[in-house]
Each structure stands twice: as C-alpha cells, then as structure tokens.
CSV table of C-alpha atoms in Angstrom, one decimal:
chain,number,residue,atom,x,y,z
A,1,MET,CA,1.0,13.6,16.9
A,2,GLU,CA,0.6,16.3,14.4
A,3,THR,CA,4.3,15.9,13.5
A,4,ASN,CA,3.5,12.2,12.9
A,5,LEU,CA,0.5,13.1,10.7
A,6,ILE,CA,2.7,15.3,8.6
A,7,ARG,CA,5.2,12.5,8.2
A,8,VAL,CA,2.7,9.9,7.0
A,9,LEU,CA,1.1,12.5,4.6
A,10,GLU,CA,4.6,12.8,3.2
A,11,GLY,CA,5.1,9.1,3.0
A,12,GLN,CA,7.7,9.0,5.7
A,13,TYR,CA,8.1,6.3,8.4
A,14,LEU,CA,7.2,6.9,12.0
A,15,ASP,CA,10.0,6.5,14.5
A,16,GLU,CA,8.0,4.3,17.0
A,17,LEU,CA,8.1,0.7,18.0
A,18,THR,CA,5.0,-0.5,16.2
A,19,SER,CA,5.0,-3.9,17.9
A,20,GLU,CA,4.5,-2.2,21.3
A,21,LEU,CA,1.7,0.1,20.0
A,22,CYS,CA,-0.3,-2.6,18.1
A,23,ASP,CA,-3.9,-2.3,19.4
A,24,PHE,CA,-5.2,-5.6,18.1
A,25,THR,CA,-2.6,-8.4,17.6
A,26,LEU,CA,-3.2,-11.6,15.7
A,27,GLU,CA,-3.2,-13.4,19.0
A,28,GLU,CA,-6.0,-11.1,20.2
A,29,GLN,CA,-7.9,-11.5,17.0
A,30,ASN,CA,-7.7,-15.3,17.3
A,31,ALA,CA,-8.9,-15.2,20.9
A,32,ALA,CA,-11.9,-13.1,19.8
A,33,THR,CA,-12.6,-15.7,17.0
A,34,GLU,CA,-12.3,-18.7,19.4
A,35,ALA,CA,-14.7,-17.0,21.8
A,36,GLN,CA,-17.3,-17.1,19.1
A,37,GLY,CA,-16.7,-20.9,18.7
A,38,VAL,CA,-14.8,-20.5,15.4
A,39,LYS,CA,-11.4,-22.0,14.7
A,40,PRO,CA,-8.8,-19.4,13.8
A,41,LEU,CA,-7.6,-19.2,10.2
A,42,ALA,CA,-3.9,-18.5,11.0
A,43,SER,CA,-1.5,-19.3,13.9
A,44,SER,CA,-1.0,-16.5,16.4
A,45,ASP,CA,2.7,-16.7,15.9
A,46,TYR,CA,2.5,-16.1,12.2
A,47,VAL,CA,5.5,-14.1,10.9
A,48,PRO,CA,5.8,-12.9,7.3
A,49,ILE,CA,8.8,-14.4,5.5
A,50,VAL,CA,9.4,-13.7,1.8
A,51,GLY,CA,9.2,-16.8,-0.3
A,52,LYS,CA,7.7,-18.8,2.5
A,53,THR,CA,4.7,-17.3,4.4
A,54,VAL,CA,4.2,-14.0,2.5
A,55,THR,CA,4.3,-13.0,-1.2
A,56,TYR,CA,5.3,-9.5,-2.2
A,57,VAL,CA,5.0,-8.7,-5.9
A,58,VAL,CA,6.2,-5.6,-7.8
A,59,ALA,CA,4.7,-4.4,-11.0
A,60,CYS,CA,6.4,-1.5,-12.9
A,61,VAL,CA,4.4,0.7,-15.3
A,62,ILE,CA,7.0,2.7,-17.2
A,63,VAL,CA,5.6,5.3,-19.6
A,64,ASN,CA,7.7,7.3,-22.1
A,65,ASP,CA,7.2,10.7,-23.6
A,66,ALA,CA,5.1,9.3,-26.4
A,67,ASN,CA,2.7,7.8,-23.9
A,68,GLU,CA,3.8,4.3,-24.8
A,69,VAL,CA,4.1,1.6,-22.1
A,70,LEU,CA,7.0,-0.7,-21.6
A,71,MET,CA,5.8,-4.3,-22.1
A,72,MET,CA,7.5,-7.6,-22.1
A,73,GLN,CA,6.7,-10.9,-23.7
A,74,GLU,CA,6.4,-13.9,-21.4
A,75,ALA,CA,8.7,-16.8,-21.6
A,76,LYS,CA,7.1,-19.0,-18.9
A,77,GLU,CA,5.5,-22.1,-20.3
A,78,SER,CA,2.1,-21.3,-18.7
A,79,CYS,CA,1.8,-18.0,-20.6
A,80,ALA,CA,4.5,-18.1,-23.2
A,81,GLY,CA,4.1,-15.5,-25.9
A,82,LYS,CA,1.6,-13.4,-23.9
A,83,TRP,CA,2.4,-9.8,-23.0
A,84,TYR,CA,2.5,-8.2,-19.6
A,85,LEU,CA,4.1,-5.4,-17.5
A,86,PRO,CA,7.6,-6.2,-16.1
A,87,ALA,CA,6.6,-7.7,-12.8
A,88,GLY,CA,7.5,-10.5,-10.4
A,89,ARG,CA,8.0,-11.6,-6.9
A,90,MET,CA,10.4,-9.9,-4.5
A,91,GLU,CA,13.3,-12.0,-3.4
A,92,PRO,CA,14.6,-12.4,0.1
A,93,GLY,CA,16.8,-9.5,1.2
A,94,GLU,CA,15.3,-7.0,-1.4
A,95,THR,CA,13.5,-3.8,-0.8
A,96,ILE,CA,10.4,-2.9,-2.9
A,97,VAL,CA,12.3,-0.5,-5.1
A,98,GLU,CA,15.3,-2.9,-5.6
A,99,ALA,CA,12.9,-5.6,-6.7
A,100,GLY,CA,11.2,-3.2,-9.2
A,101,VAL,CA,14.6,-2.2,-10.7
A,102,ARG,CA,15.7,-5.8,-11.0
A,103,GLU,CA,12.5,-7.0,-12.6
A,104,VAL,CA,12.6,-4.3,-15.3
A,105,LEU,CA,16.2,-5.0,-16.1
A,106,GLU,CA,15.8,-8.8,-16.3
A,107,GLU,CA,12.6,-8.7,-18.4
A,108,THR,CA,13.2,-5.7,-20.6
A,109,GLY,CA,16.9,-5.0,-20.7
A,110,LEU,CA,16.4,-1.4,-19.5
A,111,LYS,CA,17.7,0.3,-16.4
A,112,VAL,CA,15.1,2.4,-14.6
A,113,GLU,CA,15.0,4.7,-11.7
A,114,ILE,CA,11.8,4.2,-9.6
A,115,SER,CA,10.2,7.6,-8.8
A,116,THR,CA,7.1,6.7,-6.9
A,117,LEU,CA,4.6,4.2,-5.6
A,118,LEU,CA,1.2,4.3,-7.4
A,119,ALA,CA,-0.9,1.7,-5.8
A,120,VAL,CA,-1.0,-1.3,-3.4
A,121,GLU,CA,-3.0,-4.4,-4.3
A,122,THR,CA,-3.8,-7.2,-2.0
A,123,ALA,CA,-5.5,-10.6,-2.1
A,124,GLY,CA,-6.0,-12.1,1.3
A,125,GLY,CA,-3.6,-10.9,4.0
A,126,SER,CA,-0.5,-12.6,2.7
A,127,TRP,CA,-0.3,-11.5,-1.0
A,128,PHE,CA,0.6,-7.9,-1.8
A,129,ARG,CA,1.5,-6.2,-5.1
A,130,PHE,CA,3.2,-2.8,-5.2
A,131,VAL,CA,2.7,-0.8,-8.3
A,132,LEU,CA,5.6,1.4,-9.2
A,133,THR,CA,6.5,3.8,-11.9
A,134,GLY,CA,9.7,5.6,-12.9
A,135,ASN,CA,12.0,6.6,-15.8
A,136,VAL,CA,14.5,4.8,-18.0
A,137,VAL,CA,18.1,5.8,-17.3
A,138,GLY,CA,20.0,3.2,-19.4
A,139,GLY,CA,20.2,-0.2,-21.0
A,140,THR,CA,18.9,-1.5,-24.3
A,141,LEU,CA,15.6,-3.0,-25.2
A,142,LYS,CA,15.6,-6.8,-25.1
A,143,THR,CA,15.2,-8.4,-28.5
A,144,PRO,CA,14.2,-12.0,-29.4
A,145,SER,CA,17.8,-12.9,-29.9
A,146,GLN,CA,18.3,-12.2,-26.2
A,147,ALA,CA,15.4,-14.3,-25.0
A,148,ASP,CA,15.9,-16.2,-21.7
A,149,GLN,CA,13.8,-17.7,-18.9
A,150,GLU,CA,12.8,-14.2,-17.8
A,151,SER,CA,11.2,-13.0,-21.1
A,152,ILE,CA,11.3,-13.4,-24.9
A,153,GLN,CA,11.5,-9.7,-25.7
A,154,ALA,CA,10.3,-6.2,-24.7
A,155,LYS,CA,8.9,-3.3,-26.6
A,156,TRP,CA,7.1,0.1,-26.2
A,157,CYS,CA,3.4,-0.1,-26.9
A,158,ALA,CA,0.9,2.7,-27.4
A,159,HIS,CA,-2.2,0.5,-27.6
A,160,LEU,CA,-2.4,-2.5,-25.3
A,161,ASN,CA,-5.5,-3.8,-27.1
A,162,GLU,CA,-3.2,-4.7,-30.0
A,163,LEU,CA,-1.4,-7.2,-27.8
A,164,SER,CA,-2.4,-10.7,-26.5
A,165,LEU,CA,-2.2,-9.9,-22.8
A,166,ARG,CA,-1.5,-12.5,-20.1
A,167,ALA,CA,-4.2,-10.8,-18.0
A,168,ASN,CA,-6.3,-7.7,-18.1
A,169,ASP,CA,-5.6,-6.8,-14.5
A,170,ILE,CA,-2.9,-4.4,-15.6
A,171,LEU,CA,-5.2,-2.2,-17.7
A,172,PRO,CA,-6.4,0.0,-14.7
A,173,ILE,CA,-2.8,0.6,-13.4
A,174,VAL,CA,-1.5,1.4,-16.9
A,175,GLU,CA,-4.1,4.1,-17.1
A,176,LEU,CA,-3.3,5.3,-13.6
A,177,ALA,CA,0.4,5.6,-14.6
A,178,ARG,CA,-0.4,7.5,-17.8
A,179,SER,CA,-2.6,9.9,-15.9
A,180,TYR,CA,0.1,10.4,-13.3
A,181,ARG,CA,2.7,11.2,-15.9
A,182,THR,CA,0.5,13.8,-17.6
A,183,ARG,CA,-0.8,15.4,-14.5
A,184,VAL,CA,-0.3,19.1,-14.0
A,185,PRO,CA,2.8,19.7,-11.7
A,186,LYS,CA,1.8,20.2,-8.1
A,187,ASP,CA,-1.8,19.2,-8.8
A,188,PRO,CA,-3.4,19.0,-5.3
A,189,ASN,CA,-5.6,16.1,-6.6
A,190,TRP,CA,-2.5,13.9,-7.0
A,191,HIS,CA,0.1,12.7,-4.5
A,192,ARG,CA,3.7,13.7,-4.9
A,193,ASP,CA,6.5,11.3,-5.8
A,194,ILE,CA,6.7,9.1,-2.7
A,195,LEU,CA,8.6,5.8,-2.4
A,196,PRO,CA,8.2,3.2,0.3
A,197,ALA,CA,9.8,4.3,3.6
A,198,ARG,CA,12.8,2.2,4.6
A,199,LYS,CA,11.8,0.9,8.1
A,200,ALA,CA,11.9,-2.7,9.2
A,201,HIS,CA,9.0,-4.5,10.8
A,202,TYR,CA,8.8,-8.0,12.3
A,203,LYS,CA,5.1,-8.4,11.6
A,204,ASN,CA,2.7,-6.9,9.0
A,205,TYR,CA,0.7,-4.0,10.4
A,206,LEU,CA,-2.2,-1.8,9.2
A,207,ARG,CA,-2.1,1.7,10.7
A,208,VAL,CA,-5.2,3.7,10.3
A,209,VAL,CA,-5.6,7.5,10.2
A,210,VAL,CA,-9.3,7.8,10.9
A,211,ALA,CA,-10.6,11.3,10.0
A,212,ILE,CA,-13.9,12.9,10.9
A,213,LYS,CA,-15.4,16.4,10.7
A,214,ASN,CA,-17.4,18.5,13.1
A,215,LYS,CA,-19.9,19.7,10.6
A,216,THR,CA,-20.8,22.6,12.7
A,217,THR,CA,-17.3,24.1,12.9
A,218,ASN,CA,-15.9,22.3,9.8
A,219,GLN,CA,-12.9,21.3,11.9
A,220,VAL,CA,-11.2,18.0,11.2
A,221,TYR,CA,-10.3,15.4,13.9
A,222,VAL,CA,-8.2,12.3,13.8
A,223,LEU,CA,-8.5,9.2,16.0
A,224,LEU,CA,-5.8,8.4,18.5
A,225,SER,CA,-5.3,5.4,20.6
A,226,GLU,CA,-4.0,5.8,24.2
A,227,LYS,CA,-2.3,2.4,24.6
A,228,THR,CA,1.0,3.1,26.4
A,229,ALA,CA,1.4,6.3,24.3
A,230,TYR,CA,-0.7,8.3,21.9
A,231,HIS,CA,-0.5,6.9,18.4
A,232,PHE,CA,-2.6,6.2,15.3
A,233,PRO,CA,-4.7,3.0,15.9
A,234,THR,CA,-2.8,-0.1,14.6
A,235,VAL,CA,-3.8,-3.7,13.9
A,236,GLU,CA,-1.8,-6.7,12.9
A,237,ILE,CA,-2.8,-7.7,9.4
A,238,HIS,CA,-4.5,-11.1,9.4
A,239,PRO,CA,-2.8,-13.4,6.8
A,240,GLY,CA,-6.0,-15.4,6.3
A,241,ARG,CA,-8.5,-12.6,5.7
A,242,SER,CA,-8.8,-9.8,3.2
A,243,LEU,CA,-7.5,-6.4,4.2
A,244,HIS,CA,-11.1,-5.0,4.3
A,245,SER,CA,-12.1,-7.8,6.7
A,246,THR,CA,-9.2,-7.0,9.0
A,247,LEU,CA,-10.0,-3.3,8.9
A,248,LYS,CA,-13.7,-3.8,9.6
A,249,LYS,CA,-13.1,-6.1,12.6
A,250,PHE,CA,-10.6,-3.5,13.9
A,251,MET,CA,-13.1,-0.7,13.4
A,252,ILE,CA,-15.6,-2.6,15.5
A,253,GLU,CA,-13.0,-2.9,18.2
A,254,LEU,CA,-12.6,0.9,18.2
A,255,PHE,CA,-16.2,1.9,17.8
A,256,GLY,CA,-18.3,-1.0,18.9
A,257,ALA,CA,-21.1,-2.8,17.0
A,258,ASP,CA,-22.7,0.5,16.1
A,259,LEU,CA,-20.1,1.2,13.5
A,260,PRO,CA,-20.3,4.6,11.8
A,261,GLN,CA,-20.4,4.7,8.0
A,262,HIS,CA,-16.8,4.9,6.8
A,263,ARG,CA,-14.6,4.1,3.8
A,264,PRO,CA,-10.9,3.6,3.2
A,265,HIS,CA,-9.7,6.4,1.0
A,266,GLY,CA,-6.3,5.1,0.1
A,267,VAL,CA,-2.8,4.4,1.3
A,268,LEU,CA,-0.7,7.3,2.8
A,269,SER,CA,2.5,5.4,3.3
A,270,VAL,CA,4.2,2.0,3.1
A,271,GLU,CA,7.0,1.2,5.5
A,272,HIS,CA,9.2,-1.8,4.6
A,273,HIS,CA,12.9,-2.6,4.9
A,274,THR,CA,14.3,-6.1,5.0
A,275,SER,CA,16.8,-6.7,7.7
A,276,GLY,CA,17.6,-9.2,10.4
A,277,THR,CA,19.4,-12.5,9.7
A,278,GLN,CA,18.8,-15.3,7.2
A,279,ALA,CA,17.6,-17.4,10.1
A,280,ASN,CA,15.5,-14.6,11.6
A,281,PRO,CA,14.5,-12.2,8.8
A,282,THR,CA,12.3,-9.1,9.3
A,283,ASP,CA,10.1,-9.1,6.2
A,284,GLY,CA,7.2,-7.3,7.7
A,285,MET,CA,5.7,-4.0,6.6
A,286,CYS,CA,3.3,-1.3,7.8
A,287,LEU,CA,0.6,0.2,5.6
A,288,THR,CA,-0.9,3.5,6.7
A,289,VAL,CA,-4.4,3.9,5.4
A,290,LEU,CA,-6.6,7.0,5.5
A,291,VAL,CA,-10.2,6.1,6.6
A,292,ILE,CA,-13.0,8.7,6.3
A,293,CYS,CA,-15.9,8.6,8.7
A,294,ARG,CA,-19.0,10.2,7.1
A,295,PRO,CA,-21.2,11.2,10.1
A,296,SER,CA,-20.4,14.3,12.1
A,297,ILE,CA,-18.2,13.8,15.2
A,298,GLU,CA,-21.2,14.5,17.5
A,299,ALA,CA,-23.0,11.4,16.2
A,300,VAL,CA,-20.1,8.9,16.8
A,301,SER,CA,-19.3,7.1,20.0
A,302,LEU,CA,-16.0,5.5,20.9
A,303,ILE,CA,-15.2,2.5,23.1
A,304,GLY,CA,-11.9,1.5,24.5
A,305,LYS,CA,-8.9,3.8,25.0
A,306,CYS,CA,-9.4,6.2,22.0
A,307,ILE,CA,-9.8,9.9,21.7
A,308,TRP,CA,-10.5,12.4,18.9
A,309,HIS,CA,-7.7,14.9,18.4
A,310,GLU,CA,-8.6,18.2,16.8
A,311,LEU,CA,-6.2,19.3,14.1
A,312,ASN,CA,-4.9,22.9,13.7
A,313,LYS,CA,-6.3,24.8,10.7
A,314,ASP,CA,-3.3,24.2,8.4
A,315,LEU,CA,-3.4,20.4,9.0
A,316,SER,CA,-7.2,20.3,8.7
A,317,ALA,CA,-6.9,22.0,5.3
A,318,ARG,CA,-4.2,19.6,4.3
A,319,LEU,CA,-6.0,16.5,5.3
A,320,ALA,CA,-9.3,17.8,3.7
A,321,MET,CA,-7.4,18.3,0.5
A,322,ALA,CA,-6.1,14.7,0.6
A,323,VAL,CA,-9.7,13.5,1.1
A,324,ALA,CA,-11.1,15.7,-1.7
A,325,GLY,CA,-8.5,14.5,-4.2
A,326,LYS,CA,-9.3,11.1,-5.7
A,327,ASN,CA,-5.6,10.4,-6.3
A,328,ALA,CA,-4.1,12.4,-3.4
A,329,THR,CA,-3.4,9.0,-1.7
A,330,PHE,CA,-2.1,5.8,-3.3
A,331,GLN,CA,-4.8,3.6,-4.6
A,332,LEU,CA,-5.7,0.5,-2.6
A,333,HIS,CA,-7.1,-2.4,-4.5
A,334,VAL,CA,-8.4,-5.3,-2.3
A,335,VAL,CA,-9.4,-8.6,-3.9
A,336,ARG,CA,-11.5,-10.6,-1.5
C-alpha cells in the first residue's frame, strides 16, 4: 500500500480494478436512501457518457513570460464580445489533455503543450471542469479577420479588469496559474507538473486517502479498507449530489454517525482515459482526494472493514509536507 501511496502522491494511476474495490456503490447509496423513505436522485445503473450523462469541461490558463494571460473573445450569441479563457466541453473520445490542446488552438490560434493540472472544479456529481496550464509551442494569435464560430479573436492581457469578462469565475484560477508559474523551483509548498493519469474507468469514483496523526508519537497513519484486498477507501460519485455530499455520506459509512472533524485538502490525482466502443464507451474517471482528520488517532473509532496503516518515517514526512503546503495538492472547488 505504501507503493500505491507514492504513486498517487506522484499523480500516477493505481493498477487495480476499481469497480471491484468500490466500498460504496451507487446502488448501495440508493438502497440506504430508500431505507430512509427518500426517493433516489439517480438510477443505480447510471454510467457517465460524455455529451449525454456527464459533462467534462477544460479551462486552460496560459501565462507568458510577461505575466500576461491568453484570453479569447467569445463568438457565441449568448455572450458575444465578452472575454474568457480558452475553455470548452470535452468531446467523445478525447482525453483531458487532448481537449485542452484543441480548445486553445480553436479559440486562440496557438498550439500549446499542457504541462500540468492545476485544479478540479465540480458542480453536482455530473459536471467537472479541469483547469490546465502549459506553454505555447507554435501557431499564430487569432485576429478579427479569422473570426469563426469558436471565437472572434485572441490576445495576451496583463490586467483582466480592463476586459468585459463573460464571468468572473476565472479570476481565482488565473491568479493560481500566475502563482504557479512564478513559484520557486521545487518549492515543497507546490505540487510538481502532474497530468491526468491515463487509465480508463467505467464509472466515476472518488478514492480517499484519509490521513491522521498520533499526536503522541507524531506518526502519520492512512485509512485502508479490507474489502477483498487492502486499498484506499473508494466510493462511486453520486451524479445527483455535490462531491462534498458524496464524501460526507461515505465518511459516515466509514466512521459512523460520530464523524471526526475532517476536511478535504485537495486532489492528489485524476485518472481518466476514454476507451471502449462508441456503443459502450468508458468515460468514467477516478479522483483521489486527500482528507485530513483533525483529532488524534486515539480519539477516532472505525466501523466496518477498515484499519489504520502506520506509514514509515519517510512517507510520514512526505505526506505531512503535502498537508502543510496549501498548494501541494491540486485545488478542489466544489459548487453545491
């Protein structure tokens, strides 16, 4: 399991069959809901299919050496003339990175190489936006004479307050990308360049790395589930609830009603790769999220088939560094 922890800390996929290790499926969540006399919000056989049942969006924040941001002017009738980051919905058959490269080229005329994921944003359990950044490697900036249905034009902008923006939701991620670009190399408070790991999933899963300390010894422990094989606890993402709601209900399954104080710190890794057939696509993904329990381990009880696993000193220090650094994990923004 320590090898698996190293892999997720480095943004790599885990070579395991997630569907068989899922501790709380959508079917089980619906059964628990119905037992309380409440009608489920989604069918138990829900499958994420791009363009039909799930929406994946990419937003690319490209910053140049002058600290200017690549912006494009909207052509869509609903927001024509407004300015925004190059962004848009993923298309069937695309990976997250491929969608980012395509959107930047279509809307700005520039070719980019995506270097890292910066954040994951979600509204409900069936809309996800992946914030990416990278560097320009070719192309020419789109001018008004090249306007098409994708955009009117593109330009580099130092001060976004000088533009009429389509929405202000991009301001925090623009500042995030600028800070990332100007960070000190190998700053332990920042994650490294990490891209989504290419692994296909049939469903959408939330894998949690729950960390806790023994405050007497200062040792760090992580929670493991014993279902069929030791693994990090995993829940199927409910498409009709916010990610925070899915996480809270799952934590209650793990710890019982006397839930210890905890907080999601951020995203460690994203696993996604489109595969399958057109009739039976695999558009699912797996988000691995770091969750911090505040009480000391002695004060926390477990229910179900879970154990605490003590980490060796090197991994304890590495995980403690990830917890201490505000940006050592990818940011997770959840809109309820």
